[in-house]
CSV table of C-alpha atoms and ligand atoms in Angstrom, one decimal:
chain,number,residue,atom,x,y,z
A,1,MET,CA,45.2,122.4,82.8
A,2,ARG,CA,46.5,121.9,79.1
A,3,ASN,CA,49.6,119.9,78.4
A,4,LYS,CA,52.8,121.5,77.1
A,5,VAL,CA,55.2,120.0,74.8
A,6,THR,CA,58.4,121.2,73.6
A,7,VAL,CA,59.7,120.1,70.4
A,8,VAL,CA,63.4,120.8,69.8
A,9,GLY,CA,64.6,121.4,66.2
A,10,ALA,CA,62.3,123.1,63.9
A,11,GLY,CA,63.3,121.1,61.0
A,12,ASN,CA,61.3,118.5,58.9
A,13,VAL,CA,60.8,116.3,61.7
A,14,GLY,CA,60.2,119.0,64.6
A,15,ALA,CA,57.9,120.8,62.4
A,16,SER,CA,56.0,117.8,61.3
A,17,CYS,CA,55.6,116.8,65.0
A,18,ALA,CA,54.2,120.0,66.0
A,19,LEU,CA,51.7,120.0,63.2
A,20,ARG,CA,50.6,116.5,64.4
A,21,ILE,CA,50.5,117.4,67.7
A,22,ALA,CA,48.3,120.4,66.9
A,23,ASN,CA,45.9,118.7,64.7
A,24,LYS,CA,45.1,116.2,67.6
A,25,GLU,CA,45.2,119.2,69.9
A,26,LEU,CA,47.3,117.3,72.4
A,27,ALA,CA,49.1,120.0,73.8
A,28,ASP,CA,50.4,123.6,73.5
A,29,VAL,CA,53.5,123.2,71.8
A,30,VAL,CA,56.8,125.1,72.1
A,31,LEU,CA,59.1,125.0,68.8
A,32,VAL,CA,62.8,125.6,69.3
A,33,ASP,CA,65.8,125.8,67.0
A,34,LEU,CA,69.2,127.2,67.0
A,35,VAL,CA,68.6,129.2,64.0
A,36,GLU,CA,66.6,132.5,64.6
A,37,GLY,CA,63.4,133.0,62.9
A,38,ILE,CA,62.8,129.4,61.6
A,39,PRO,CA,61.2,128.4,64.7
A,40,GLN,CA,59.2,131.7,64.8
A,41,GLY,CA,58.0,131.8,61.5
A,42,LYS,CA,57.1,128.0,61.4
A,43,GLY,CA,55.2,128.4,64.5
A,44,LEU,CA,53.2,131.2,63.7
A,45,ASP,CA,52.8,129.6,60.0
A,46,LEU,CA,51.2,126.5,62.1
A,47,LEU,CA,49.1,128.7,64.4
A,48,GLU,CA,47.7,130.6,61.7
A,49,SER,CA,46.2,126.9,60.5
A,50,GLY,CA,44.3,126.7,63.3
A,51,PRO,CA,41.3,128.5,62.1
A,52,VAL,CA,40.8,126.6,58.9
A,53,GLU,CA,41.6,123.0,60.6
A,54,GLY,CA,39.7,123.8,63.8
A,55,TYR,CA,42.4,123.2,66.2
A,56,ASP,CA,42.8,125.3,69.2
A,57,VAL,CA,45.9,125.1,70.6
A,58,GLN,CA,49.1,127.7,71.3
A,59,ILE,CA,51.8,127.1,69.1
A,60,THR,CA,55.1,129.3,70.0
A,61,GLY,CA,58.3,129.3,68.4
A,62,THR,CA,61.5,130.5,70.0
A,63,ASN,CA,65.4,130.3,70.5
A,64,ASP,CA,64.8,131.0,74.1
A,65,TYR,CA,64.3,127.7,76.4
A,66,ALA,CA,62.7,129.7,79.1
A,67,ALA,CA,59.8,129.6,77.0
A,68,THR,CA,59.8,125.6,77.5
A,69,ALA,CA,59.7,125.9,81.1
A,70,ASN,CA,57.5,122.9,82.6
A,71,SER,CA,57.0,121.0,79.6
A,72,ASP,CA,55.4,117.8,80.0
A,73,VAL,CA,56.9,116.2,77.0
A,74,VAL,CA,60.0,117.2,75.0
A,75,VAL,CA,60.4,115.8,71.5
A,76,ILE,CA,64.3,116.2,70.6
A,77,THR,CA,64.6,116.3,66.8
A,78,ALA,CA,67.6,118.7,66.6
A,79,GLY,CA,70.8,117.8,64.8
A,80,LEU,CA,72.2,117.1,61.4
A,81,ALA,CA,70.3,114.4,59.1
A,82,ARG,CA,71.9,112.0,56.9
A,83,LYS,CA,72.4,112.7,53.2
A,84,PRO,CA,73.0,109.7,50.5
A,85,GLY,CA,75.6,107.7,51.2
A,86,MET,CA,76.0,108.6,55.0
A,87,SER,CA,74.9,105.9,57.7
A,88,ARG,CA,73.0,107.3,60.9
A,89,ASP,CA,76.3,106.4,62.6
A,90,ASP,CA,78.0,109.1,60.8
A,91,LEU,CA,76.4,111.7,62.6
A,92,LEU,CA,77.6,110.5,65.9
A,93,PHE,CA,80.0,113.4,67.1
A,94,ALA,CA,78.1,116.2,65.7
A,95,ASN,CA,75.1,115.1,67.2
A,96,TYR,CA,76.3,114.3,70.4
A,97,ASP,CA,77.1,117.9,70.8
A,98,VAL,CA,73.6,119.3,69.7
A,99,VAL,CA,71.6,116.7,72.0
A,100,LYS,CA,74.3,117.3,75.2
A,101,GLY,CA,73.6,121.2,74.6
A,102,VAL,CA,69.9,120.7,74.4
A,103,THR,CA,69.4,118.4,77.0
A,104,GLN,CA,71.3,120.4,79.5
A,105,GLN,CA,68.7,123.2,79.0
A,106,ILE,CA,65.8,121.0,78.7
A,107,ALA,CA,66.7,119.3,82.0
A,108,HIS,CA,67.3,122.6,83.7
A,109,HIS,CA,63.9,124.3,82.4
A,110,SER,CA,61.7,121.5,82.8
A,111,PRO,CA,63.3,118.7,85.3
A,112,ASN,CA,59.9,116.6,85.3
A,113,ALA,CA,59.8,116.4,81.5
A,114,ILE,CA,59.6,113.0,79.7
A,115,LEU,CA,62.1,113.3,76.7
A,116,ILE,CA,61.6,111.5,73.4
A,117,LEU,CA,65.1,111.2,71.4
A,118,VAL,CA,64.5,111.3,67.7
A,119,THR,CA,68.1,112.6,66.4
A,120,ASN,CA,70.2,110.0,65.3
A,121,PRO,CA,72.4,107.7,65.7
A,122,LEU,CA,69.3,107.4,68.1
A,123,ASP,CA,70.4,104.9,70.6
A,124,ALA,CA,73.6,106.7,71.2
A,125,MET,CA,71.8,110.1,71.6
A,126,CYS,CA,69.4,108.7,73.9
A,127,TRP,CA,72.6,107.2,75.9
A,128,THR,CA,73.7,111.0,75.8
A,129,ALA,CA,70.7,112.5,77.1
A,130,LEU,CA,70.3,110.1,80.0
A,131,GLN,CA,73.7,111.0,81.0
A,132,VAL,CA,73.3,114.6,80.8
A,133,SER,CA,69.9,115.1,82.2
A,134,LYS,CA,70.3,112.3,85.0
A,135,PHE,CA,66.8,111.6,84.8
A,136,PRO,CA,65.5,108.3,85.6
A,137,LYS,CA,65.7,105.9,82.8
A,138,GLN,CA,61.9,105.7,82.5
A,139,ARG,CA,61.7,109.5,81.4
A,140,VAL,CA,64.5,109.3,78.5
A,141,ILE,CA,62.9,107.4,75.6
A,142,GLY,CA,63.7,106.9,72.1
A,143,MET,CA,61.7,106.7,68.9
A,144,ALA,CA,62.8,104.3,66.4
A,145,GLY,CA,60.7,101.0,66.7
A,146,VAL,CA,57.5,102.6,66.1
A,147,LEU,CA,58.9,103.8,62.6
A,148,ASP,CA,60.6,100.8,61.6
A,149,THR,CA,57.6,98.7,62.5
A,150,ALA,CA,55.3,101.0,60.6
A,151,ARG,CA,57.3,100.8,57.4
A,152,PHE,CA,57.6,96.8,57.9
A,153,ARG,CA,53.5,96.9,58.3
A,154,THR,CA,53.6,98.9,55.2
A,155,PHE,CA,55.5,96.7,52.8
A,156,ILE,CA,53.8,93.6,54.2
A,157,ALA,CA,50.4,95.3,53.3
A,158,GLN,CA,51.2,96.3,50.0
A,159,GLU,CA,52.7,92.7,49.4
A,160,LEU,CA,49.4,91.1,50.7
A,161,ASN,CA,47.0,93.6,49.2
A,162,VAL,CA,45.8,93.8,52.6
A,163,SER,CA,44.6,96.6,55.0
A,164,VAL,CA,47.8,97.8,56.8
A,165,SER,CA,45.4,98.1,60.0
A,166,SER,CA,45.5,94.4,59.9
A,167,VAL,CA,48.9,94.1,60.0
A,168,SER,CA,50.9,93.9,63.3
A,169,ALA,CA,54.8,93.6,63.5
A,170,LEU,CA,57.4,93.6,65.9
A,171,VAL,CA,61.1,95.2,65.1
A,172,LEU,CA,63.4,95.2,68.3
A,173,GLY,CA,67.1,96.3,68.4
A,174,GLY,CA,69.2,99.2,67.5
A,175,HIS,CA,67.9,101.8,65.0
A,176,GLY,CA,70.4,101.0,62.3
A,177,ASP,CA,71.1,98.3,59.9
A,178,THR,CA,71.2,95.6,62.2
A,179,MET,CA,67.7,96.2,63.7
A,180,VAL,CA,65.6,92.9,63.9
A,181,PRO,CA,62.3,92.8,62.6
A,182,VAL,CA,60.8,89.3,64.1
A,183,VAL,CA,58.8,87.7,61.5
A,184,ARG,CA,57.7,84.9,64.0
A,185,LEU,CA,55.9,87.6,66.2
A,186,SER,CA,54.2,89.2,63.2
A,187,SER,CA,50.9,88.6,61.9
A,188,VAL,CA,48.2,89.5,59.7
A,189,SER,CA,44.8,89.3,62.1
A,190,GLY,CA,46.3,86.8,64.2
A,191,ILE,CA,47.6,84.7,61.2
A,192,PRO,CA,51.2,84.1,61.2
A,193,LEU,CA,53.2,85.9,58.5
A,194,THR,CA,55.0,82.9,57.7
A,195,GLU,CA,52.0,80.9,57.0
A,196,LEU,CA,51.1,83.6,54.2
A,197,LEU,CA,54.5,84.5,52.7
A,198,ASP,CA,57.4,82.1,51.5
A,199,GLU,CA,60.9,82.3,53.2
A,200,ALA,CA,62.3,84.5,50.1
A,201,THR,CA,59.4,87.1,50.2
A,202,LEU,CA,59.7,87.6,54.0
A,203,ASP,CA,63.5,88.1,53.5
A,204,ARG,CA,63.0,90.5,51.0
A,205,LEU,CA,60.2,92.4,53.2
A,206,VAL,CA,63.0,92.5,56.3
A,207,ASP,CA,65.5,93.8,54.1
A,208,ARG,CA,63.4,96.5,52.8
A,209,ALA,CA,62.4,97.7,56.6
A,210,ARG,CA,66.0,97.4,57.7
A,211,LYS,CA,66.9,99.6,54.8
A,212,GLY,CA,63.8,101.9,54.7
A,213,GLY,CA,65.3,105.2,55.7
A,214,ALA,CA,67.9,104.8,53.4
A,215,GLU,CA,65.2,104.1,50.5
A,216,ILE,CA,63.7,107.4,51.6
A,217,VAL,CA,67.0,109.4,51.7
A,218,LYS,CA,68.0,107.9,48.2
A,219,HIS,CA,64.8,109.7,46.8
A,220,LEU,CA,65.1,113.0,48.8
A,221,LYS,CA,68.6,113.5,48.2
A,222,THR,CA,69.0,116.5,50.5
A,223,GLY,CA,67.5,115.1,53.9
A,224,SER,CA,65.8,112.1,55.3
A,225,ALA,CA,62.3,111.0,56.2
A,226,TYR,CA,59.7,113.0,58.2
A,227,TYR,CA,56.3,112.4,57.8
A,228,ALA,CA,56.4,108.7,59.0
A,229,PRO,CA,59.0,109.7,61.9
A,230,SER,CA,56.9,112.6,63.1
A,231,SER,CA,53.7,110.3,63.1
A,232,ALA,CA,55.6,107.6,65.2
A,233,ALA,CA,57.1,110.2,67.4
A,234,VAL,CA,53.6,111.8,68.3
A,235,GLU,CA,52.2,108.2,68.7
A,236,MET,CA,54.7,108.1,71.6
A,237,VAL,CA,53.5,111.6,72.7
A,238,GLU,CA,49.8,110.7,72.8
A,239,SER,CA,50.3,107.5,74.5
A,240,ILE,CA,52.1,109.4,77.4
A,241,LEU,CA,49.7,112.3,77.4
A,242,LYS,CA,46.8,110.2,77.6
A,243,ASP,CA,48.2,107.5,79.7
A,244,GLN,CA,47.4,105.2,77.3
A,245,LYS,CA,49.9,102.4,78.2
A,246,LYS,CA,50.1,101.4,74.4
A,247,VAL,CA,52.6,98.5,74.0
A,248,LEU,CA,55.0,100.2,71.5
A,249,PRO,CA,58.7,99.4,70.5
A,250,CYS,CA,61.1,102.2,71.9
A,251,ALA,CA,64.5,102.5,72.6
A,252,ALA,CA,64.7,101.6,76.4
A,253,TYR,CA,67.7,101.5,78.6
A,254,LEU,CA,68.4,97.9,79.5
A,255,GLN,CA,69.9,96.6,82.6
A,256,GLY,CA,69.7,93.3,82.1
A,257,GLU,CA,66.4,92.8,80.3
A,258,TYR,CA,67.3,90.5,77.2
A,259,GLY,CA,70.6,89.7,79.0
A,260,ILE,CA,71.9,93.5,77.8
A,261,HIS,CA,73.4,95.9,80.3
A,262,ASP,CA,73.6,99.4,80.4
A,263,LEU,CA,72.6,100.1,76.8
A,264,TYR,CA,69.8,101.7,74.9
A,265,VAL,CA,68.0,99.0,72.5
A,266,GLY,CA,64.4,99.0,70.7
A,267,VAL,CA,62.3,96.6,72.9
A,268,PRO,CA,58.5,96.5,73.4
A,269,VAL,CA,57.5,98.8,76.0
A,270,ALA,CA,54.1,100.3,77.6
A,271,LEU,CA,54.2,103.9,77.5
A,272,GLY,CA,52.2,106.0,79.9
A,273,ALA,CA,52.0,109.2,82.0
A,274,ASN,CA,55.2,108.0,83.9
A,275,GLY,CA,57.0,107.2,80.6
A,276,ILE,CA,58.2,103.6,80.3
A,277,GLU,CA,56.0,101.8,82.9
A,278,ARG,CA,56.9,98.5,81.9
A,279,ILE,CA,59.4,96.7,79.6
A,280,PHE,CA,58.2,93.4,78.0
A,281,GLU,CA,60.8,90.5,77.8
A,282,VAL,CA,59.6,88.3,74.7
A,283,LYS,CA,60.9,84.8,74.8
A,284,LEU,CA,63.1,84.7,71.5
A,285,LEU,CA,64.6,81.8,69.5
A,286,PRO,CA,68.1,81.5,69.5
A,287,ASP,CA,68.8,83.1,66.3
A,288,GLU,CA,66.6,86.0,67.2
A,289,THR,CA,68.5,86.5,70.1
A,290,ALA,CA,71.6,86.5,68.2
A,291,ALA,CA,70.5,88.9,66.1
A,292,LEU,CA,69.4,91.4,69.1
A,293,ILE,CA,72.9,90.8,70.6
A,294,LYS,CA,74.6,91.6,67.5
A,295,SER,CA,72.2,95.0,67.0
A,296,ALA,CA,73.3,95.7,70.8
A,297,ALA,CA,77.0,95.1,70.0
A,298,ALA,CA,76.5,98.0,67.1
A,299,VAL,CA,75.2,100.0,69.8
A,300,GLN,CA,77.7,99.4,72.2
A,301,GLU,CA,80.3,100.5,69.6
A,302,LEU,CA,79.1,103.8,69.1
A,303,ILE,CA,79.2,104.4,72.9
A,304,ALA,CA,82.5,103.0,73.1
A,305,ALA,CA,83.5,105.5,70.6
A,306,LEU,CA,81.2,108.6,72.3
A,307,ARG,CA,83.3,107.5,75.6
A,308,GLN,CA,86.7,107.6,74.2
A,309,LYS,CA,86.2,110.9,72.6
A,310,THR,CA,84.7,112.6,75.3
A,311,GLY,CA,85.6,111.0,78.3
A,312,VAL,CA,82.3,110.4,79.8
B,401,NAD,N1,64.9,108.0,65.3
B,401,NAD,C1,64.3,108.3,63.9
B,401,NAD,O1,63.8,107.2,63.5
B,401,NAD,C2,64.6,109.3,63.0
B,401,NAD,C3,64.1,109.3,61.7
B,401,NAD,C4,64.0,110.5,61.1
B,401,NAD,C5,65.0,111.5,61.3
B,401,NAD,N2,65.7,111.2,62.5
B,401,NAD,C6,66.8,112.2,62.8
B,401,NAD,O2,66.2,113.6,63.4
B,401,NAD,C7,66.9,114.2,63.1
B,401,NAD,C8,66.6,115.6,62.4
B,401,NAD,O3,66.0,115.5,61.3
B,401,NAD,P1,65.2,116.5,60.2
B,401,NAD,O4,65.2,115.7,58.8
B,401,NAD,O5,64.4,117.1,61.0
B,401,NAD,O6,66.7,117.4,60.0
B,401,NAD,P2,66.6,118.9,59.7
B,401,NAD,O7,67.9,119.4,59.0
B,401,NAD,O8,65.2,119.2,58.7
B,401,NAD,O9,66.3,119.6,61.3
B,401,NAD,C9,67.3,119.7,62.1
B,401,NAD,C10,66.9,121.2,62.9
B,401,NAD,O10,67.9,121.2,63.9
B,401,NAD,C11,68.2,122.2,64.5
B,401,NAD,N3,69.5,122.5,65.2
B,401,NAD,C12,70.7,122.0,65.1
B,401,NAD,N4,71.5,122.0,66.1
B,401,NAD,C13,70.6,122.6,66.7
B,401,NAD,C14,70.6,122.9,68.2
B,401,NAD,N5,71.9,123.0,68.8
B,401,NAD,N6,69.7,123.5,69.0
B,401,NAD,C15,68.5,123.5,68.4
B,401,NAD,N7,68.2,123.1,67.1
B,401,NAD,C16,69.1,122.7,66.1
B,401,NAD,C17,68.6,122.9,62.8
B,401,NAD,O11,68.9,124.5,62.8
B,401,NAD,C18,67.5,122.1,62.1
B,401,NAD,O12,66.3,123.1,61.9
B,401,NAD,C19,68.4,114.1,62.1
B,401,NAD,O13,69.3,113.7,63.0
B,401,NAD,C20,67.5,112.7,61.9
B,401,NAD,O14,68.8,111.8,61.4
B,401,NAD,C21,65.5,110.4,63.4
């Protein structure tokens, strides 16, 4: 049996996800969008790359959720992206409506799927999808930490002029300006980062990682990042479909872990065929815990605003 992945939203992130899934031959892909013609056109264009690239998967573009039935994994990228001067949180109410509608369709047609949320504000959109789908929490996961960590790793590698493959890092917390790059647990081939870089440099890299999304938005002016975000989402898809159980920082629904209750926050998890198979609770120092709690409080504020506006 071939795997089936639906990507909702055939915009920049969604189409890039479809391309990366096809390139890796992970699954047949169904690309869905609200706008007529866009998923059909991009889907066909992607399919026609197959003979040259050497991939052999089906790629279908559609506006009809019937075609998504029985997907193994669904990546939700539908919604508005930020423009310069906007924060991710400015997208809250508009994207709530989008993610709610999409999730209703997906839950109906693919009741056993694992959902990977990409739409911002990420942690609040995960919460929305969990509420609407009523799926178990293990099957509703957010992509943010893999991207934030990739950005942090990139900046560390650039600073030290070493291969990025030697850099491992950890970013916890919500996907916003309060995210928590944990310097103490980041290293270069096991050498603690704190031995390689002085505090001022580390602070500068942490700050750049935190604002990594805004840096791209500022350059692009008309949208937000999509190459690295799609790479990050597809690493999660791959770990699930191949049951790799990779340990990746993802937005997970916490119910007491890290002292956080009923909120999506980025933490290290093992991703396998069942979705989130384990949440790793890392012992944090007091200042790291404080930063994580502050980040969770920012997510909580968005959920409170959503509850107030929607009555959920
Ligand atoms: N989690 C992350 O780290 C991360 C990273 C990058 C982007 N994002 C978010 O991902 C989302 C998509 O970004 P993008 O750059 O691809 O935007 P985009 O504008 O290029 O694409 C969004 C697509 O969603 C479609 N869409 C809108 N409403 C829909 C609906 N109800 N049903 C189906 N499709 C619908 C639009 O027609 C459009 O094609 C944004 O919210 C962005 O902020 C998150």
